Amino acid sequence: MKIKTSLCAGAALGVFAIAGAAAAQDTTTAWKGAPQWTNDDVQFKVRGRVLLDTVFEDVDRETGADQNFREFRGRQVFLGVEGKLNNYIAYKIEGGWVNGGSPSWDDVVLEIKPTDSTSIMFGNIKAAGLENLTSTRFTTFMDRGPFGDFGVDSYLASAVVKANGMNWTVTGAIQGDSLNSADVTAGEERIGATGRVSFAPVLTDTTKVHLAASARWRDHGDESAFNYQSRPNTNFGSRYVSSGAIGDKDTTFAVEGAVVHNAFSLQGEYANISVDRLNAGASAGGDPNLKVGYVFASFWPTGEMRNYDAAKGEFGRPKILNPITAGGFGGVELALRYDWADLSDAYSSASTAASRTLSQDAGKYRAWTIGVNYYPTGYVRFQANYTKGENDNPVIGRDVDVDVFQMRAQLDF
């Protein structure tokens, strides 16, 4: 069951924590985008982010009217707190507005640390996927593409156990739906289990190598059947490739890899999703296998290096060598990306006219994206992405070509 709570709870917690920190003795203050207060084992920090996007999208349909879109929006406006009560209990609470909608939760985490290398976490949590686990604040591209849309799960109400060493992690999670989803009052909520293992066989000052694998099993319960669908490497607009709501259960196996050598990096992920079709009514048919992945390369002409954390198995905030606050120019990252998704088996395995209509957009998606990121400092970023995508769908007249140009101004603290 999900918990629907006012975002005011996070603000109230922040007020009490600030008051406690102010009353403590020998409190020290550090600046990490915002003040961070520390007293012995107790720590508290206000956190937040503002992501302002501009999106231009040209849609060219095989049949039907072409369309041009233009949108200015607040992609994310979040505020929260994080800290620890002692060396064994930590927390992180953040929420706000996404795309101008109603307030919702992002990170909501209560963490128990029995030892320095193990964590037990409860809350709205991600469990797998290299790009998925890397915060939107630090991803090389503005959006995660089809792999992020259905290859992995975003924030879900979860119980997670994680162990790590200097160059490895092992994660296991039991998951429901998001804390932002409505309660299921007429049956059972979805349930899933995810496991991930990561390992860094090379970890030097100049070169990092990341390898990982994950597995996921899900049952949709009495919620809507799983629908495998994606937008063209943007969070704006329509989804032009979609299996339709066909998934009763599914099993996903995924692999990850990344190489960082000084200013150059290469990263990719691939997943195969075996779907147990909800074999009834308009979704009748066989069980399809769906495939999705991406690969990208990036380069910092200003000499920076992507910040890989092998003890977490994810990327973090880049260190800008010459920020404008020190009289420098800032940092520049150039990137090129290729995404693909193949949902065609959902259509070819459909057994009735109704199920083929349901999966009429279960085709193949291919896209190239080029990106430029400029960091005046480590806490401010300006981004520009251009994507040229093709949606080749199985039904004649359903193909869609999409060109997307989008820009972002970002501040986080």
Coordinates of N, CA and C in Angstrom, one line a residue, residues 189-362:
E189 N -1.9 -4.9 -5.0 CA -0.9 -4.0 -5.6 C 0.1 -4.9 -6.4
R190 N 0.8 -4.3 -7.4 CA 1.9 -4.9 -8.1 C 3.0 -5.3 -7.1
I191 N 3.8 -6.3 -7.4 CA 4.9 -6.6 -6.6 C 6.1 -7.1 -7.5
G192 N 7.3 -6.8 -7.0 CA 8.4 -7.2 -7.8 C 9.7 -7.4 -6.9
A193 N 10.7 -8.0 -7.5 CA 11.9 -8.2 -6.9 C 13.1 -7.9 -7.9
T194 N 14.1 -7.2 -7.4 CA 15.2 -6.8 -8.2 C 16.5 -7.1 -7.5
G195 N 17.5 -7.6 -8.3 CA 18.8 -7.9 -7.8 C 19.9 -7.3 -8.7
R196 N 20.9 -6.8 -8.2 CA 22.0 -6.2 -9.0 C 23.3 -6.4 -8.4
V197 N 24.3 -6.7 -9.2 CA 25.7 -6.9 -8.8 C 26.6 -6.0 -9.7
S198 N 27.5 -5.2 -9.1 CA 28.4 -4.4 -9.8 C 29.8 -4.6 -9.4
F199 N 30.8 -4.4 -10.3 CA 32.2 -4.7 -10.0 C 33.0 -3.8 -10.9
A200 N 34.1 -3.2 -10.3 CA 35.0 -2.4 -11.0 C 36.4 -3.1 -11.1
P201 N 36.7 -3.8 -12.1 CA 37.9 -4.6 -12.2 C 39.2 -3.7 -12.4
V202 N 38.9 -2.5 -12.9 CA 40.0 -1.5 -13.0 C 39.6 -0.2 -12.3
L203 N 40.5 0.3 -11.4 CA 40.1 1.4 -10.6 C 41.4 2.2 -10.3
T204 N 41.8 3.0 -11.2 CA 43.1 3.8 -11.1 C 42.7 5.3 -11.1
D205 N 43.7 6.2 -10.9 CA 43.4 7.6 -11.0 C 43.0 8.0 -12.4
T206 N 43.4 7.3 -13.4 CA 43.1 7.8 -14.8 C 42.1 6.9 -15.5
T207 N 41.9 5.7 -15.0 CA 41.0 4.7 -15.7 C 40.1 4.0 -14.7
K208 N 38.8 4.0 -15.1 CA 37.8 3.2 -14.3 C 37.0 2.3 -15.3
V209 N 36.8 1.1 -14.8 CA 35.9 0.2 -15.6 C 34.8 -0.3 -14.7
H210 N 33.6 -0.2 -15.2 CA 32.4 -0.6 -14.5 C 31.7 -1.8 -15.2
L211 N 31.4 -2.8 -14.5 CA 30.6 -3.9 -15.1 C 29.5 -4.3 -14.1
A212 N 28.3 -4.6 -14.6 CA 27.2 -4.9 -13.7 C 26.2 -5.8 -14.4
A213 N 25.4 -6.5 -13.7 CA 24.3 -7.3 -14.2 C 23.1 -7.2 -13.2
S214 N 21.9 -7.2 -13.7 CA 20.8 -7.2 -12.8 C 19.7 -8.1 -13.4
A215 N 18.8 -8.4 -12.5 CA 17.6 -9.2 -12.8 C 16.4 -8.7 -12.1
R216 N 15.2 -8.7 -12.8 CA 14.0 -8.2 -12.2 C 12.8 -9.1 -12.5
W217 N 12.0 -9.4 -11.5 CA 10.7 -10.1 -11.8 C 9.6 -9.2 -11.2
R218 N 8.5 -9.2 -12.0 CA 7.3 -8.4 -11.6 C 6.0 -9.1 -11.9
D219 N 5.0 -8.8 -11.0 CA 3.6 -9.3 -11.2 C 2.8 -8.0 -11.1
H220 N 1.9 -7.8 -12.1 CA 1.1 -6.5 -12.0 C 0.0 -6.6 -11.0
G221 N -0.3 -7.7 -10.4 CA -1.4 -7.8 -9.5 C -2.7 -7.5 -10.1
D222 N -3.5 -6.6 -9.4 CA -4.7 -6.1 -9.9 C -4.7 -4.7 -10.4
E223 N -3.4 -4.2 -10.6 CA -3.2 -2.9 -11.3 C -3.3 -3.1 -12.8
S224 N -3.2 -2.0 -13.5 CA -3.1 -2.1 -15.0 C -2.0 -3.0 -15.4
A225 N -2.2 -3.7 -16.5 CA -1.1 -4.6 -17.1 C 0.1 -3.7 -17.5
F226 N 1.3 -4.3 -17.5 CA 2.5 -3.5 -17.8 C 2.4 -3.1 -19.3
N227 N 2.7 -1.9 -19.6 CA 2.8 -1.4 -21.0 C 4.2 -0.9 -21.2
Y228 N 4.8 -1.4 -22.2 CA 6.2 -1.1 -22.6 C 6.2 -0.1 -23.7
Q229 N 6.5 1.2 -23.3 CA 6.4 2.3 -24.2 C 7.4 3.4 -23.9
S230 N 7.6 4.2 -24.9 CA 8.7 5.2 -24.7 C 8.4 6.5 -25.6
R231 N 8.9 7.6 -25.1 CA 9.0 8.8 -25.8 C 10.4 8.9 -26.5
P232 N 10.5 9.8 -27.5 CA 11.8 9.9 -28.3 C 12.9 10.7 -27.5
N233 N 13.4 10.0 -26.5 CA 14.5 10.6 -25.7 C 14.2 12.0 -25.1
T234 N 13.0 12.1 -24.7 CA 12.5 13.3 -24.0 C 11.4 13.0 -23.1
N235 N 11.2 13.8 -22.1 CA 10.0 13.5 -21.2 C 8.8 14.3 -21.7
F236 N 8.9 15.0 -22.8 CA 7.8 15.8 -23.3 C 7.0 15.0 -24.4
G237 N 5.7 15.2 -24.5 CA 5.0 14.8 -25.7 C 4.5 13.3 -25.6
S238 N 4.2 12.8 -26.8 CA 3.5 11.5 -26.9 C 4.6 10.4 -27.0
R239 N 4.1 9.1 -26.8 CA 4.9 7.9 -26.9 C 4.5 7.3 -28.3
Y240 N 5.4 7.2 -29.2 CA 5.1 6.7 -30.5 C 5.5 5.3 -30.8
V241 N 6.1 4.6 -29.8 CA 6.3 3.2 -29.8 C 5.8 2.6 -28.5
S242 N 4.9 1.6 -28.6 CA 4.2 1.1 -27.4 C 3.7 -0.3 -27.7
S243 N 3.9 -1.2 -26.7 CA 3.4 -2.6 -26.8 C 1.9 -2.7 -26.5
G244 N 1.3 -1.6 -25.9 CA 0.0 -1.8 -25.3 C 0.0 -2.5 -24.0
A245 N -1.0 -2.4 -23.2 CA -1.0 -3.0 -21.9 C -1.2 -4.5 -22.0
I246 N -0.1 -5.2 -22.1 CA -0.1 -6.7 -22.3 C 0.5 -7.5 -21.2
G247 N 1.3 -6.9 -20.3 CA 2.1 -7.6 -19.4 C 1.4 -8.0 -18.1
D248 N 1.2 -9.3 -17.9 CA 0.7 -9.9 -16.6 C 1.9 -10.0 -15.6
K249 N 3.0 -10.6 -16.1 CA 4.2 -10.7 -15.3 C 5.3 -10.6 -16.3
D250 N 6.5 -10.2 -15.8 CA 7.7 -10.2 -16.7 C 9.0 -10.5 -15.9
T251 N 10.0 -10.9 -16.7 CA 11.3 -11.2 -16.1 C 12.3 -10.5 -17.0
T252 N 13.2 -9.7 -16.4 CA 14.2 -8.9 -17.1 C 15.6 -9.2 -16.7
F253 N 16.4 -9.4 -17.7 CA 17.9 -9.6 -17.4 C 18.6 -8.4 -18.1
A254 N 19.5 -7.7 -17.4 CA 20.2 -6.6 -18.0 C 21.6 -6.6 -17.7
V255 N 22.4 -6.0 -18.5 CA 23.9 -5.9 -18.3 C 24.2 -4.4 -18.5
E256 N 25.3 -4.0 -17.8 CA 25.8 -2.6 -17.8 C 27.3 -2.6 -18.0
G257 N 27.8 -1.6 -18.7 CA 29.2 -1.4 -18.8 C 29.6 0.0 -19.0
A258 N 30.8 0.4 -18.4 CA 31.3 1.8 -18.6 C 32.8 1.8 -18.5
V259 N 33.4 2.6 -19.3 CA 34.8 2.8 -19.2 C 35.1 4.3 -19.2
V260 N 35.9 4.7 -18.2 CA 36.3 6.1 -18.1 C 37.8 6.2 -18.1
H261 N 38.3 7.0 -19.1 CA 39.8 7.2 -19.2 C 40.0 8.6 -19.3
N262 N 40.5 9.2 -18.3 CA 40.7 10.7 -18.2 C 39.5 11.4 -18.7
A263 N 39.5 12.2 -19.7 CA 38.4 13.0 -20.2 C 37.4 12.2 -21.0
F264 N 37.7 11.0 -21.4 CA 36.9 10.2 -22.3 C 36.1 9.2 -21.5
S265 N 34.8 8.9 -21.9 CA 34.1 7.8 -21.3 C 33.2 7.2 -22.3
L266 N 32.9 5.9 -22.1 CA 32.0 5.1 -22.9 C 31.1 4.4 -22.0
Q267 N 29.7 4.4 -22.2 CA 28.8 3.7 -21.3 C 27.7 3.1 -22.2
G268 N 27.1 1.9 -21.7 CA 26.0 1.3 -22.4 C 25.3 0.3 -21.4
E269 N 24.0 0.1 -21.8 CA 23.2 -0.9 -21.1 C 22.3 -1.6 -22.1
Y270 N 22.0 -2.9 -21.8 CA 21.1 -3.7 -22.6 C 20.2 -4.6 -21.7
A271 N 18.9 -4.7 -22.1 CA 18.0 -5.5 -21.3 C 17.1 -6.4 -22.3
N272 N 16.9 -7.6 -21.9 CA 15.9 -8.5 -22.5 C 14.8 -8.7 -21.5
I273 N 13.5 -8.4 -22.0 CA 12.4 -8.5 -21.1 C 11.5 -9.6 -21.6
S274 N 11.3 -10.7 -20.8 CA 10.4 -11.8 -21.2 C 9.1 -11.6 -20.5
V275 N 8.1 -11.4 -21.4 CA 6.8 -11.0 -20.9 C 5.8 -12.2 -20.9
D276 N 5.2 -12.4 -19.7 CA 4.0 -13.3 -19.7 C 2.8 -12.5 -20.0
R277 N 2.3 -12.7 -21.2 CA 1.2 -11.9 -21.7 C -0.1 -12.1 -20.9
L278 N -0.8 -11.0 -20.6 CA -2.1 -11.1 -20.0 C -3.1 -11.7 -21.1
N279 N -3.1 -13.0 -21.2 CA -3.7 -13.6 -22.3 C -5.2 -13.7 -22.2
A280 N -5.8 -12.5 -22.4 CA -7.3 -12.4 -22.3 C -7.8 -11.2 -23.1
G281 N -8.9 -11.3 -23.7 CA -9.5 -10.2 -24.4 C -8.6 -9.6 -25.4
A282 N -8.5 -8.3 -25.4 CA -7.7 -7.6 -26.4 C -6.2 -7.8 -26.3
S283 N -5.7 -8.5 -25.3 CA -4.3 -8.7 -25.1 C -3.9 -10.2 -25.5
A284 N -4.8 -10.9 -26.1 CA -4.6 -12.4 -26.3 C -3.4 -12.6 -27.2
G285 N -2.7 -13.7 -27.0 CA -1.6 -14.0 -27.8 C -0.5 -14.7 -27.1
G286 N 0.7 -14.9 -27.7 CA 1.8 -15.5 -27.1 C 2.6 -14.6 -26.2
D287 N 3.7 -15.1 -25.7 CA 4.5 -14.4 -24.7 C 5.7 -13.8 -25.5
P288 N 5.8 -12.5 -25.6 CA 6.9 -11.8 -26.4 C 8.2 -11.6 -25.6
N289 N 9.3 -11.5 -26.3 CA 10.5 -11.0 -25.8 C 10.8 -9.6 -26.3
L290 N 11.1 -8.7 -25.4 CA 11.3 -7.3 -25.8 C 12.8 -6.9 -25.5
K291 N 13.4 -6.1 -26.3 CA 14.8 -5.7 -26.2 C 14.9 -4.2 -26.2
V292 N 15.8 -3.7 -25.4 CA 16.1 -2.3 -25.3 C 17.5 -2.0 -24.8
G293 N 18.1 -0.9 -25.3 CA 19.4 -0.6 -24.9 C 19.9 0.8 -25.4
Y294 N 21.1 1.1 -25.0 CA 21.7 2.4 -25.5 C 23.2 2.2 -25.3
V295 N 23.9 3.1 -26.0 CA 25.4 3.3 -25.8 C 25.7 4.7 -26.1
F296 N 26.6 5.3 -25.3 CA 27.0 6.7 -25.6 C 28.5 6.9 -25.2
A297 N 29.1 7.9 -25.9 CA 30.5 8.3 -25.6 C 30.4 9.8 -25.2
S298 N 31.3 10.2 -24.3 CA 31.4 11.6 -23.9 C 32.9 12.0 -23.8
F299 N 33.1 13.3 -24.0 CA 34.5 13.8 -23.9 C 34.5 15.2 -23.3
W300 N 35.4 15.5 -22.4 CA 35.5 16.8 -21.8 C 36.7 17.5 -22.4
P301 N 36.5 18.5 -23.3 CA 37.6 19.2 -23.9 C 38.3 20.1 -22.9
T302 N 37.6 20.4 -21.7 CA 38.2 21.2 -20.7 C 39.0 20.3 -19.6
G303 N 39.1 19.0 -19.9 CA 40.0 18.2 -19.1 C 39.3 17.5 -17.9
E304 N 38.0 17.7 -17.6 CA 37.4 17.0 -16.5 C 37.3 15.5 -16.7
M305 N 36.9 14.8 -15.7 CA 36.7 13.3 -15.7 C 35.4 13.0 -15.0
R306 N 34.6 12.1 -15.7 CA 33.4 11.7 -15.0 C 33.7 11.1 -13.7
N307 N 32.8 11.4 -12.7 CA 33.0 11.0 -11.3 C 32.4 9.7 -11.0
Y308 N 33.1 8.6 -11.2 CA 32.6 7.2 -10.9 C 32.9 6.8 -9.5
D309 N 31.8 6.3 -8.8 CA 32.0 5.8 -7.4 C 31.8 4.3 -7.4
A310 N 32.9 3.6 -7.4 CA 32.8 2.1 -7.4 C 32.1 1.5 -6.2
A311 N 32.2 2.2 -5.1 CA 31.5 1.7 -3.9 C 30.0 1.8 -3.9
K312 N 29.5 2.6 -4.9 CA 28.1 2.7 -5.1 C 27.6 2.1 -6.4
G313 N 28.6 2.0 -7.3 CA 28.2 1.4 -8.7 C 27.4 2.4 -9.5
E314 N 27.8 3.7 -9.4 CA 27.1 4.8 -10.1 C 28.0 6.0 -10.3
F315 N 27.5 7.0 -11.1 CA 28.2 8.2 -11.3 C 27.7 9.3 -10.4
G316 N 28.6 10.2 -10.0 CA 28.2 11.3 -9.2 C 28.5 12.7 -9.8
R317 N 28.5 13.7 -8.9 CA 28.8 15.1 -9.4 C 30.2 15.2 -9.9
P318 N 30.3 15.8 -11.1 CA 31.7 16.0 -11.7 C 32.4 17.1 -11.0
K319 N 33.7 17.0 -10.9 CA 34.5 18.0 -10.3 C 35.0 18.9 -11.4
I320 N 34.6 20.2 -11.4 CA 35.0 21.1 -12.4 C 36.3 21.7 -12.0
L321 N 37.3 21.6 -13.0 CA 38.7 22.0 -12.7 C 38.8 23.5 -12.5
N322 N 38.2 24.3 -13.4 CA 38.3 25.7 -13.3 C 37.0 26.4 -13.3
P323 N 36.3 26.4 -12.2 CA 34.9 27.0 -12.2 C 35.1 28.5 -12.2
I324 N 34.0 29.1 -12.6 CA 34.0 30.6 -12.8 C 34.1 31.3 -11.4
T325 N 33.8 30.5 -10.3 CA 34.0 31.1 -9.0 C 35.5 31.2 -8.6
A326 N 36.3 30.6 -9.4 CA 37.8 30.7 -9.1 C 38.5 31.4 -10.3
G327 N 37.7 32.1 -11.1 CA 38.2 32.9 -12.2 C 38.4 32.1 -13.5
G328 N 37.9 30.9 -13.5 CA 38.1 30.0 -14.7 C 36.9 30.1 -15.7
F329 N 36.9 29.2 -16.7 CA 35.9 29.2 -17.7 C 34.7 28.3 -17.3
G330 N 35.0 27.3 -16.5 CA 34.0 26.2 -16.3 C 34.4 25.0 -17.0
G331 N 33.5 24.0 -17.1 CA 33.7 22.7 -17.7 C 32.7 22.5 -18.9
V332 N 33.2 21.8 -19.9 CA 32.4 21.5 -21.1 C 32.5 20.0 -21.4
E333 N 31.3 19.4 -21.6 CA 31.2 18.0 -21.9 C 30.5 17.8 -23.2
L334 N 31.1 17.1 -24.2 CA 30.4 16.8 -25.5 C 30.1 15.3 -25.5
A335 N 28.9 14.9 -26.1 CA 28.4 13.6 -26.0 C 27.7 13.2 -27.2
L336 N 27.7 11.9 -27.6 CA 27.0 11.3 -28.7 C 26.4 10.0 -28.2
R337 N 25.1 9.8 -28.5 CA 24.4 8.6 -28.0 C 23.5 7.9 -29.1
Y338 N 23.4 6.6 -28.9 CA 22.5 5.8 -29.8 C 21.6 5.0 -28.9
D339 N 20.3 5.1 -29.2 CA 19.3 4.3 -28.4 C 18.5 3.4 -29.4
W340 N 18.1 2.3 -28.8 CA 17.2 1.4 -29.6 C 16.3 0.6 -28.7
A341 N 15.1 0.2 -29.3 CA 14.1 -0.6 -28.6 C 13.4 -1.4 -29.7
D342 N 13.2 -2.7 -29.4 CA 12.5 -3.6 -30.3 C 11.4 -4.3 -29.6
L343 N 10.2 -3.8 -29.9 CA 8.9 -4.3 -29.3 C 8.1 -5.2 -30.3
S344 N 8.7 -5.5 -31.4 CA 8.0 -6.1 -32.5 C 7.4 -7.4 -32.2
D345 N 8.0 -8.1 -31.3 CA 7.5 -9.5 -30.9 C 6.1 -9.4 -30.2
A346 N 5.8 -8.2 -29.6 CA 4.5 -8.0 -29.0 C 3.4 -8.0 -30.0
Y347 N 3.7 -7.5 -31.2 CA 2.7 -7.5 -32.3 C 2.7 -8.9 -33.0
S348 N 3.9 -9.4 -33.3 CA 3.9 -10.7 -34.1 C 3.3 -11.8 -33.3
S349 N 3.4 -11.8 -32.0 CA 2.8 -12.9 -31.1 C 1.4 -12.7 -30.8
A350 N 0.8 -11.5 -31.1 CA -0.6 -11.3 -30.9 C -1.5 -12.3 -31.8
S351 N -2.6 -12.8 -31.2 CA -3.3 -13.9 -31.9 C -4.7 -13.5 -32.4
T352 N -5.1 -12.3 -32.1 CA -6.4 -11.8 -32.6 C -6.3 -10.4 -33.2
A353 N -7.3 -10.1 -33.9 CA -7.4 -8.7 -34.5 C -7.3 -7.7 -33.5
A354 N -8.1 -7.9 -32.3 CA -8.1 -6.9 -31.3 C -6.7 -6.8 -30.6
S355 N -6.0 -7.9 -30.4 CA -4.7 -7.8 -29.7 C -3.7 -7.2 -30.7
R356 N -3.8 -7.4 -32.0 CA -2.9 -6.7 -32.9 C -3.2 -5.2 -33.0
T357 N -4.4 -4.8 -32.8 CA -4.8 -3.4 -32.8 C -4.2 -2.8 -31.5
L358 N -4.3 -3.5 -30.4 CA -3.7 -3.0 -29.1 C -2.2 -2.8 -29.3
S359 N -1.5 -3.7 -30.0 CA -0.1 -3.6 -30.2 C 0.4 -3.0 -31.5
Q360 N -0.5 -2.2 -32.1 CA -0.2 -1.7 -33.5 C 1.0 -0.8 -33.5
D361 N 1.4 -0.2 -32.4 CA 2.6 0.6 -32.3 C 3.8 -0.1 -31.7
A362 N 3.7 -1.4 -31.6 CA 4.8 -2.2 -31.0 C 5.9 -2.5 -32.1

